[in-house]
Amino acid sequence: MTVAEILCKMIDYSNGSHHDINHLMKVHAFAQIIAEREKLSARDRLVTEVAAIVHDIACPFCREKYGHADGKHQEIEGQPIARAFLAGTGLDEDVIERVVYLVGHHHTLTNVDGIDYQILLEADYLVNADEAAFSRENILNTRAHLFKTATGTALLDSIYSLR
């Protein structure tokens, strides 16, 4: 499957939840932009984009099971769901396992062990900051402590007039 086909599969999986669909589309777009401008390898770009598409795959399950979709539950529940979702897509097993790892860590801001992980965190934050109306103080603090890529930082600066 192509990234576009996985994206369409995820939209279908989202079962008409406009919030979930809009969120994954925006995170994917930011991840795609950052990955391209940071000149990732084809494999790292594929992992980054697929992870951006499926990073919140556990949200519907968590909302049903727990009544909310907090980050820790998303990470725990998301790994097996993502693995099952990506089975049969034709992606190499090492790509699937890395995506599953990222789904299981996308709310963990420590021990970031790859550019794909870093970009997923930055892209998700760019969207969450808008959706949750984060304060300027939160944005500045996150810029100082989380953002590492030149492209992600430039996007954050531009969107929130931090220059």
PDB file of N, CA and C in Angstrom, residues 51-138:
ATOM      1  N   ALA A  51       3.554   6.795  10.743  1.00  0.00           N
ATOM      2  CA  ALA A  51       3.353   7.020  12.181  1.00  0.00           C
ATOM      3  C   ALA A  51       2.451   8.226  12.426  1.00  0.00           C
ATOM      4  N   ALA A  52       2.633   9.276  11.650  1.00  0.00           N
ATOM      5  CA  ALA A  52       1.780  10.464  11.797  1.00  0.00           C
ATOM      6  C   ALA A  52       0.320  10.127  11.492  1.00  0.00           C
ATOM      7  N   ILE A  53       0.110   9.272  10.525  1.00  0.00           N
ATOM      8  CA  ILE A  53      -1.254   8.888  10.145  1.00  0.00           C
ATOM      9  C   ILE A  53      -1.920   8.067  11.247  1.00  0.00           C
ATOM     10  N   VAL A  54      -1.188   7.129  11.849  1.00  0.00           N
ATOM     11  CA  VAL A  54      -1.810   6.194  12.795  1.00  0.00           C
ATOM     12  C   VAL A  54      -1.513   6.492  14.261  1.00  0.00           C
ATOM     13  N   HIS A  55      -0.831   7.590  14.558  1.00  0.00           N
ATOM     14  CA  HIS A  55      -0.383   7.810  15.939  1.00  0.00           C
ATOM     15  C   HIS A  55      -1.509   7.793  16.970  1.00  0.00           C
ATOM     16  N   ASP A  56      -2.692   8.236  16.610  1.00  0.00           N
ATOM     17  CA  ASP A  56      -3.824   8.272  17.544  1.00  0.00           C
ATOM     18  C   ASP A  56      -4.840   7.160  17.280  1.00  0.00           C
ATOM     19  N   ILE A  57      -4.393   6.079  16.695  1.00  0.00           N
ATOM     20  CA  ILE A  57      -5.297   4.992  16.306  1.00  0.00           C
ATOM     21  C   ILE A  57      -6.079   4.418  17.485  1.00  0.00           C
ATOM     22  N   ALA A  58      -5.548   4.525  18.686  1.00  0.00           N
ATOM     23  CA  ALA A  58      -6.217   3.967  19.861  1.00  0.00           C
ATOM     24  C   ALA A  58      -7.279   4.888  20.449  1.00  0.00           C
ATOM     25  N   CYS A  59      -7.385   6.098  19.979  1.00  0.00           N
ATOM     26  CA  CYS A  59      -8.328   7.047  20.598  1.00  0.00           C
ATOM     27  C   CYS A  59      -9.764   6.539  20.649  1.00  0.00           C
ATOM     28  N   PRO A  60     -10.328   6.037  19.557  1.00  0.00           N
ATOM     29  CA  PRO A  60     -11.711   5.548  19.668  1.00  0.00           C
ATOM     30  C   PRO A  60     -11.860   4.425  20.699  1.00  0.00           C
ATOM     31  N   PHE A  61     -10.922   3.486  20.692  1.00  0.00           N
ATOM     32  CA  PHE A  61     -10.951   2.388  21.655  1.00  0.00           C
ATOM     33  C   PHE A  61     -10.840   2.910  23.087  1.00  0.00           C
ATOM     34  N   CYS A  62      -9.911   3.829  23.319  1.00  0.00           N
ATOM     35  CA  CYS A  62      -9.716   4.391  24.661  1.00  0.00           C
ATOM     36  C   CYS A  62     -10.936   5.161  25.136  1.00  0.00           C
ATOM     37  N   ARG A  63     -11.551   5.928  24.248  1.00  0.00           N
ATOM     38  CA  ARG A  63     -12.747   6.675  24.642  1.00  0.00           C
ATOM     39  C   ARG A  63     -13.862   5.719  25.051  1.00  0.00           C
ATOM     40  N   GLU A  64     -13.968   4.606  24.327  1.00  0.00           N
ATOM     41  CA  GLU A  64     -14.994   3.619  24.654  1.00  0.00           C
ATOM     42  C   GLU A  64     -14.665   2.882  25.958  1.00  0.00           C
ATOM     43  N   LYS A  65     -13.417   2.454  26.106  1.00  0.00           N
ATOM     44  CA  LYS A  65     -13.020   1.642  27.261  1.00  0.00           C
ATOM     45  C   LYS A  65     -12.870   2.459  28.543  1.00  0.00           C
ATOM     46  N   TYR A  66     -12.248   3.660  28.436  1.00  0.00           N
ATOM     47  CA  TYR A  66     -11.916   4.448  29.628  1.00  0.00           C
ATOM     48  C   TYR A  66     -12.745   5.719  29.785  1.00  0.00           C
ATOM     49  N   GLY A  67     -13.452   6.109  28.742  1.00  0.00           N
ATOM     50  CA  GLY A  67     -14.205   7.357  28.781  1.00  0.00           C
ATOM     51  C   GLY A  67     -13.385   8.566  28.404  1.00  0.00           C
ATOM     52  N   HIS A  68     -12.120   8.352  28.045  1.00  0.00           N
ATOM     53  CA  HIS A  68     -11.207   9.411  27.613  1.00  0.00           C
ATOM     54  C   HIS A  68     -10.058   8.753  26.861  1.00  0.00           C
ATOM     55  N   ALA A  69      -9.241   9.577  26.245  1.00  0.00           N
ATOM     56  CA  ALA A  69      -8.116   9.058  25.458  1.00  0.00           C
ATOM     57  C   ALA A  69      -6.826   9.740  25.884  1.00  0.00           C
ATOM     58  N   ASP A  70      -6.475   9.604  27.176  1.00  0.00           N
ATOM     59  CA  ASP A  70      -5.247  10.235  27.642  1.00  0.00           C
ATOM     60  C   ASP A  70      -4.030   9.571  26.991  1.00  0.00           C
ATOM     61  N   GLY A  71      -2.920  10.282  27.026  1.00  0.00           N
ATOM     62  CA  GLY A  71      -1.718   9.863  26.312  1.00  0.00           C
ATOM     63  C   GLY A  71      -1.193   8.499  26.709  1.00  0.00           C
ATOM     64  N   LYS A  72      -1.150   8.205  27.996  1.00  0.00           N
ATOM     65  CA  LYS A  72      -0.602   6.912  28.440  1.00  0.00           C
ATOM     66  C   LYS A  72      -1.438   5.745  27.937  1.00  0.00           C
ATOM     67  N   HIS A  73      -2.765   5.866  28.015  1.00  0.00           N
ATOM     68  CA  HIS A  73      -3.618   4.797  27.494  1.00  0.00           C
ATOM     69  C   HIS A  73      -3.473   4.669  25.979  1.00  0.00           C
ATOM     70  N   GLN A  74      -3.357   5.788  25.282  1.00  0.00           N
ATOM     71  CA  GLN A  74      -3.138   5.726  23.831  1.00  0.00           C
ATOM     72  C   GLN A  74      -1.878   4.938  23.503  1.00  0.00           C
ATOM     73  N   GLU A  75      -0.814   5.201  24.253  1.00  0.00           N
ATOM     74  CA  GLU A  75       0.457   4.523  23.987  1.00  0.00           C
ATOM     75  C   GLU A  75       0.337   3.017  24.228  1.00  0.00           C
ATOM     76  N   ILE A  76      -0.282   2.632  25.318  1.00  0.00           N
ATOM     77  CA  ILE A  76      -0.407   1.208  25.667  1.00  0.00           C
ATOM     78  C   ILE A  76      -1.336   0.494  24.692  1.00  0.00           C
ATOM     79  N   GLU A  77      -2.513   1.030  24.511  1.00  0.00           N
ATOM     80  CA  GLU A  77      -3.523   0.366  23.680  1.00  0.00           C
ATOM     81  C   GLU A  77      -3.210   0.484  22.188  1.00  0.00           C
ATOM     82  N   GLY A  78      -2.479   1.523  21.813  1.00  0.00           N
ATOM     83  CA  GLY A  78      -2.241   1.789  20.396  1.00  0.00           C
ATOM     84  C   GLY A  78      -1.316   0.819  19.700  1.00  0.00           C
ATOM     85  N   GLN A  79      -0.379   0.248  20.438  1.00  0.00           N
ATOM     86  CA  GLN A  79       0.602  -0.627  19.791  1.00  0.00           C
ATOM     87  C   GLN A  79      -0.036  -1.844  19.120  1.00  0.00           C
ATOM     88  N   PRO A  80      -0.816  -2.653  19.830  1.00  0.00           N
ATOM     89  CA  PRO A  80      -1.409  -3.806  19.151  1.00  0.00           C
ATOM     90  C   PRO A  80      -2.424  -3.415  18.074  1.00  0.00           C
ATOM     91  N   ILE A  81      -3.128  -2.316  18.300  1.00  0.00           N
ATOM     92  CA  ILE A  81      -4.104  -1.869  17.303  1.00  0.00           C
ATOM     93  C   ILE A  81      -3.372  -1.442  16.028  1.00  0.00           C
ATOM     94  N   ALA A  82      -2.295  -0.690  16.178  1.00  0.00           N
ATOM     95  CA  ALA A  82      -1.523  -0.245  15.009  1.00  0.00           C
ATOM     96  C   ALA A  82      -0.909  -1.437  14.272  1.00  0.00           C
ATOM     97  N   ARG A  83      -0.383  -2.382  15.013  1.00  0.00           N
ATOM     98  CA  ARG A  83       0.225  -3.569  14.388  1.00  0.00           C
ATOM     99  C   ARG A  83      -0.819  -4.309  13.543  1.00  0.00           C
ATOM    100  N   ALA A  84      -2.003  -4.515  14.104  1.00  0.00           N
ATOM    101  CA  ALA A  84      -3.077  -5.204  13.371  1.00  0.00           C
ATOM    102  C   ALA A  84      -3.524  -4.383  12.160  1.00  0.00           C
ATOM    103  N   PHE A  85      -3.634  -3.070  12.332  1.00  0.00           N
ATOM    104  CA  PHE A  85      -4.063  -2.184  11.250  1.00  0.00           C
ATOM    105  C   PHE A  85      -3.084  -2.230  10.073  1.00  0.00           C
ATOM    106  N   LEU A  86      -1.792  -2.301  10.382  1.00  0.00           N
ATOM    107  CA  LEU A  86      -0.768  -2.254   9.332  1.00  0.00           C
ATOM    108  C   LEU A  86      -0.462  -3.616   8.722  1.00  0.00           C
ATOM    109  N   ALA A  87      -0.958  -4.677   9.340  1.00  0.00           N
ATOM    110  CA  ALA A  87      -0.768  -6.017   8.773  1.00  0.00           C
ATOM    111  C   ALA A  87      -1.447  -6.069   7.402  1.00  0.00           C
ATOM    112  N   GLY A  88      -0.777  -6.632   6.453  1.00  0.00           N
ATOM    113  CA  GLY A  88      -1.355  -6.753   5.116  1.00  0.00           C
ATOM    114  C   GLY A  88      -1.216  -5.523   4.244  1.00  0.00           C
ATOM    115  N   THR A  89      -0.517  -4.509   4.731  1.00  0.00           N
ATOM    116  CA  THR A  89      -0.327  -3.298   3.927  1.00  0.00           C
ATOM    117  C   THR A  89       0.833  -3.441   2.945  1.00  0.00           C
ATOM    118  N   GLY A  90       1.650  -4.473   3.152  1.00  0.00           N
ATOM    119  CA  GLY A  90       2.827  -4.646   2.307  1.00  0.00           C
ATOM    120  C   GLY A  90       4.043  -3.892   2.800  1.00  0.00           C
ATOM    121  N   LEU A  91       3.907  -3.192   3.921  1.00  0.00           N
ATOM    122  CA  LEU A  91       5.066  -2.511   4.496  1.00  0.00           C
ATOM    123  C   LEU A  91       6.028  -3.556   5.044  1.00  0.00           C
ATOM    124  N   ASP A  92       7.320  -3.274   4.948  1.00  0.00           N
ATOM    125  CA  ASP A  92       8.320  -4.164   5.530  1.00  0.00           C
ATOM    126  C   ASP A  92       8.093  -4.268   7.028  1.00  0.00           C
ATOM    127  N   GLU A  93       8.376  -5.441   7.581  1.00  0.00           N
ATOM    128  CA  GLU A  93       8.153  -5.683   9.004  1.00  0.00           C
ATOM    129  C   GLU A  93       8.918  -4.696   9.880  1.00  0.00           C
ATOM    130  N   ASP A  94      10.140  -4.325   9.482  1.00  0.00           N
ATOM    131  CA  ASP A  94      10.908  -3.378  10.304  1.00  0.00           C
ATOM    132  C   ASP A  94      10.259  -2.002  10.296  1.00  0.00           C
ATOM    133  N   VAL A  95       9.619  -1.628   9.206  1.00  0.00           N
ATOM    134  CA  VAL A  95       8.896  -0.351   9.139  1.00  0.00           C
ATOM    135  C   VAL A  95       7.682  -0.412  10.063  1.00  0.00           C
ATOM    136  N   ILE A  96       6.936  -1.505   9.993  1.00  0.00           N
ATOM    137  CA  ILE A  96       5.760  -1.659  10.860  1.00  0.00           C
ATOM    138  C   ILE A  96       6.172  -1.606  12.326  1.00  0.00           C
ATOM    139  N   GLU A  97       7.230  -2.313  12.685  1.00  0.00           N
ATOM    140  CA  GLU A  97       7.650  -2.334  14.081  1.00  0.00           C
ATOM    141  C   GLU A  97       8.093  -0.954  14.566  1.00  0.00           C
ATOM    142  N   ARG A  98       8.752  -0.197  13.705  1.00  0.00           N
ATOM    143  CA  ARG A  98       9.151   1.159  14.106  1.00  0.00           C
ATOM    144  C   ARG A  98       7.927   2.054  14.264  1.00  0.00           C
ATOM    145  N   VAL A  99       6.964   1.944  13.375  1.00  0.00           N
ATOM    146  CA  VAL A  99       5.728   2.723  13.493  1.00  0.00           C
ATOM    147  C   VAL A  99       5.012   2.350  14.786  1.00  0.00           C
ATOM    148  N   VAL A 100       4.913   1.067  15.066  1.00  0.00           N
ATOM    149  CA  VAL A 100       4.265   0.607  16.301  1.00  0.00           C
ATOM    150  C   VAL A 100       4.985   1.180  17.524  1.00  0.00           C
ATOM    151  N   TYR A 101       6.309   1.165  17.485  1.00  0.00           N
ATOM    152  CA  TYR A 101       7.089   1.756  18.580  1.00  0.00           C
ATOM    153  C   TYR A 101       6.740   3.237  18.747  1.00  0.00           C
ATOM    154  N   LEU A 102       6.670   3.967  17.652  1.00  0.00           N
ATOM    155  CA  LEU A 102       6.363   5.400  17.721  1.00  0.00           C
ATOM    156  C   LEU A 102       4.949   5.641  18.245  1.00  0.00           C
ATOM    157  N   VAL A 103       3.994   4.837  17.814  1.00  0.00           N
ATOM    158  CA  VAL A 103       2.632   4.943  18.342  1.00  0.00           C
ATOM    159  C   VAL A 103       2.650   4.732  19.851  1.00  0.00           C
ATOM    160  N   GLY A 104       3.479   3.808  20.311  1.00  0.00           N
ATOM    161  CA  GLY A 104       3.571   3.504  21.731  1.00  0.00           C
ATOM    162  C   GLY A 104       4.390   4.479  22.542  1.00  0.00           C
ATOM    163  N   HIS A 105       4.917   5.513  21.884  1.00  0.00           N
ATOM    164  CA  HIS A 105       5.749   6.494  22.594  1.00  0.00           C
ATOM    165  C   HIS A 105       5.442   7.948  22.216  1.00  0.00           C
ATOM    166  N   HIS A 106       4.395   8.193  21.460  1.00  0.00           N
ATOM    167  CA  HIS A 106       4.184   9.546  20.938  1.00  0.00           C
ATOM    168  C   HIS A 106       3.746  10.577  21.980  1.00  0.00           C
ATOM    169  N   HIS A 107       3.550  10.151  23.212  1.00  0.00           N
ATOM    170  CA  HIS A 107       3.321  11.102  24.312  1.00  0.00           C
ATOM    171  C   HIS A 107       4.472  11.076  25.311  1.00  0.00           C
ATOM    172  N   THR A 108       5.527  10.382  24.977  1.00  0.00           N
ATOM    173  CA  THR A 108       6.712  10.292  25.830  1.00  0.00           C
ATOM    174  C   THR A 108       7.777  11.218  25.262  1.00  0.00           C
ATOM    175  N   LEU A 109       8.139  12.230  26.024  1.00  0.00           N
ATOM    176  CA  LEU A 109       9.028  13.271  25.510  1.00  0.00           C
ATOM    177  C   LEU A 109      10.487  13.069  25.914  1.00  0.00           C
ATOM    178  N   THR A 110      10.800  11.924  26.486  1.00  0.00           N
ATOM    179  CA  THR A 110      12.169  11.631  26.901  1.00  0.00           C
ATOM    180  C   THR A 110      12.712  10.461  26.083  1.00  0.00           C
ATOM    181  N   ASN A 111      14.035  10.385  26.029  1.00  0.00           N
ATOM    182  CA  ASN A 111      14.713   9.304  25.307  1.00  0.00           C
ATOM    183  C   ASN A 111      14.257   9.199  23.852  1.00  0.00           C
ATOM    184  N   VAL A 112      14.129  10.330  23.203  1.00  0.00           N
ATOM    185  CA  VAL A 112      13.746  10.373  21.792  1.00  0.00           C
ATOM    186  C   VAL A 112      14.900   9.810  20.979  1.00  0.00           C
ATOM    187  N   ASP A 113      14.666   8.688  20.338  1.00  0.00           N
ATOM    188  CA  ASP A 113      15.759   7.937  19.733  1.00  0.00           C
ATOM    189  C   ASP A 113      15.756   7.909  18.205  1.00  0.00           C
ATOM    190  N   GLY A 114      15.349   8.978  17.589  1.00  0.00           N
ATOM    191  CA  GLY A 114      15.414   9.024  16.133  1.00  0.00           C
ATOM    192  C   GLY A 114      14.731  10.254  15.587  1.00  0.00           C
ATOM    193  N   ILE A 115      15.114  10.614  14.369  1.00  0.00           N
ATOM    194  CA  ILE A 115      14.524  11.790  13.721  1.00  0.00           C
ATOM    195  C   ILE A 115      13.037  11.568  13.448  1.00  0.00           C
ATOM    196  N   ASP A 116      12.639  10.332  13.161  1.00  0.00           N
ATOM    197  CA  ASP A 116      11.221  10.039  12.933  1.00  0.00           C
ATOM    198  C   ASP A 116      10.407  10.326  14.193  1.00  0.00           C
ATOM    199  N   TYR A 117      10.922   9.934  15.329  1.00  0.00           N
ATOM    200  CA  TYR A 117      10.286  10.167  16.629  1.00  0.00           C
ATOM    201  C   TYR A 117      10.206  11.672  16.899  1.00  0.00           C
ATOM    202  N   GLN A 118      11.321  12.372  16.690  1.00  0.00           N
ATOM    203  CA  GLN A 118      11.363  13.811  16.926  1.00  0.00           C
ATOM    204  C   GLN A 118      10.329  14.542  16.073  1.00  0.00           C
ATOM    205  N   ILE A 119      10.269  14.190  14.812  1.00  0.00           N
ATOM    206  CA  ILE A 119       9.329  14.862  13.903  1.00  0.00           C
ATOM    207  C   ILE A 119       7.891  14.565  14.296  1.00  0.00           C
ATOM    208  N   LEU A 120       7.590  13.333  14.686  1.00  0.00           N
ATOM    209  CA  LEU A 120       6.224  13.016  15.114  1.00  0.00           C
ATOM    210  C   LEU A 120       5.836  13.866  16.319  1.00  0.00           C
ATOM    211  N   LEU A 121       6.725  13.995  17.292  1.00  0.00           N
ATOM    212  CA  LEU A 121       6.436  14.834  18.462  1.00  0.00           C
ATOM    213  C   LEU A 121       6.180  16.277  18.058  1.00  0.00           C
ATOM    214  N   GLU A 122       7.025  16.814  17.189  1.00  0.00           N
ATOM    215  CA  GLU A 122       6.878  18.205  16.766  1.00  0.00           C
ATOM    216  C   GLU A 122       5.589  18.412  15.977  1.00  0.00           C
ATOM    217  N   ALA A 123       5.296  17.530  15.034  1.00  0.00           N
ATOM    218  CA  ALA A 123       4.090  17.677  14.211  1.00  0.00           C
ATOM    219  C   ALA A 123       2.834  17.569  15.072  1.00  0.00           C
ATOM    220  N   ASP A 124       2.813  16.616  15.986  1.00  0.00           N
ATOM    221  CA  ASP A 124       1.658  16.451  16.862  1.00  0.00           C
ATOM    222  C   ASP A 124       1.487  17.679  17.760  1.00  0.00           C
ATOM    223  N   TYR A 125       2.593  18.215  18.265  1.00  0.00           N
ATOM    224  CA  TYR A 125       2.497  19.407  19.105  1.00  0.00           C
ATOM    225  C   TYR A 125       1.969  20.603  18.303  1.00  0.00           C
ATOM    226  N   LEU A 126       2.439  20.784  17.086  1.00  0.00           N
ATOM    227  CA  LEU A 126       1.966  21.898  16.262  1.00  0.00           C
ATOM    228  C   LEU A 126       0.442  21.879  16.139  1.00  0.00           C
ATOM    229  N   VAL A 127      -0.122  20.700  15.983  1.00  0.00           N
ATOM    230  CA  VAL A 127      -1.574  20.570  15.852  1.00  0.00           C
ATOM    231  C   VAL A 127      -2.254  20.701  17.219  1.00  0.00           C
ATOM    232  N   ASN A 128      -1.721  20.021  18.225  1.00  0.00           N
ATOM    233  CA  ASN A 128      -2.334  20.079  19.556  1.00  0.00           C
ATOM    234  C   ASN A 128      -2.331  21.490  20.133  1.00  0.00           C
ATOM    235  N   ALA A 129      -1.277  22.245  19.882  1.00  0.00           N
ATOM    236  CA  ALA A 129      -1.201  23.618  20.405  1.00  0.00           C
ATOM    237  C   ALA A 129      -2.364  24.452  19.904  1.00  0.00           C
ATOM    238  N   ASP A 130      -2.735  24.257  18.657  1.00  0.00           N
ATOM    239  CA  ASP A 130      -3.868  24.983  18.083  1.00  0.00           C
ATOM    240  C   ASP A 130      -5.192  24.426  18.604  1.00  0.00           C
ATOM    241  N   GLU A 131      -5.339  23.100  18.530  1.00  0.00           N
ATOM    242  CA  GLU A 131      -6.613  22.486  18.918  1.00  0.00           C
ATOM    243  C   GLU A 131      -6.946  22.722  20.392  1.00  0.00           C
ATOM    244  N   ALA A 132      -5.940  22.754  21.243  1.00  0.00           N
ATOM    245  CA  ALA A 132      -6.171  22.936  22.676  1.00  0.00           C
ATOM    246  C   ALA A 132      -5.912  24.371  23.138  1.00  0.00           C
ATOM    247  N   ALA A 133      -5.624  25.256  22.195  1.00  0.00           N
ATOM    248  CA  ALA A 133      -5.380  26.671  22.512  1.00  0.00           C
ATOM    249  C   ALA A 133      -4.347  26.824  23.629  1.00  0.00           C
ATOM    250  N   PHE A 134      -3.179  26.200  23.434  1.00  0.00           N
ATOM    251  CA  PHE A 134      -2.113  26.295  24.434  1.00  0.00           C
ATOM    252  C   PHE A 134      -1.691  27.743  24.618  1.00  0.00           C
ATOM    253  N   SER A 135      -1.287  28.071  25.820  1.00  0.00           N
ATOM    254  CA  SER A 135      -0.846  29.425  26.136  1.00  0.00           C
ATOM    255  C   SER A 135       0.492  29.724  25.455  1.00  0.00           C
ATOM    256  N   ARG A 136       0.767  30.991  25.306  1.00  0.00           N
ATOM    257  CA  ARG A 136       2.065  31.413  24.745  1.00  0.00           C
ATOM    258  C   ARG A 136       3.205  30.885  25.613  1.00  0.00           C
ATOM    259  N   GLU A 137       3.020  30.890  26.923  1.00  0.00           N
ATOM    260  CA  GLU A 137       4.042  30.381  27.838  1.00  0.00           C
ATOM    261  C   GLU A 137       4.314  28.891  27.574  1.00  0.00           C
ATOM    262  N   ASN A 138       3.258  28.113  27.388  1.00  0.00           N
ATOM    263  CA  ASN A 138       3.408  26.691  27.079  1.00  0.00           C
ATOM    264  C   ASN A 138       4.167  26.518  25.764  1.00  0.00           C
TER     265      ASN A 138
END
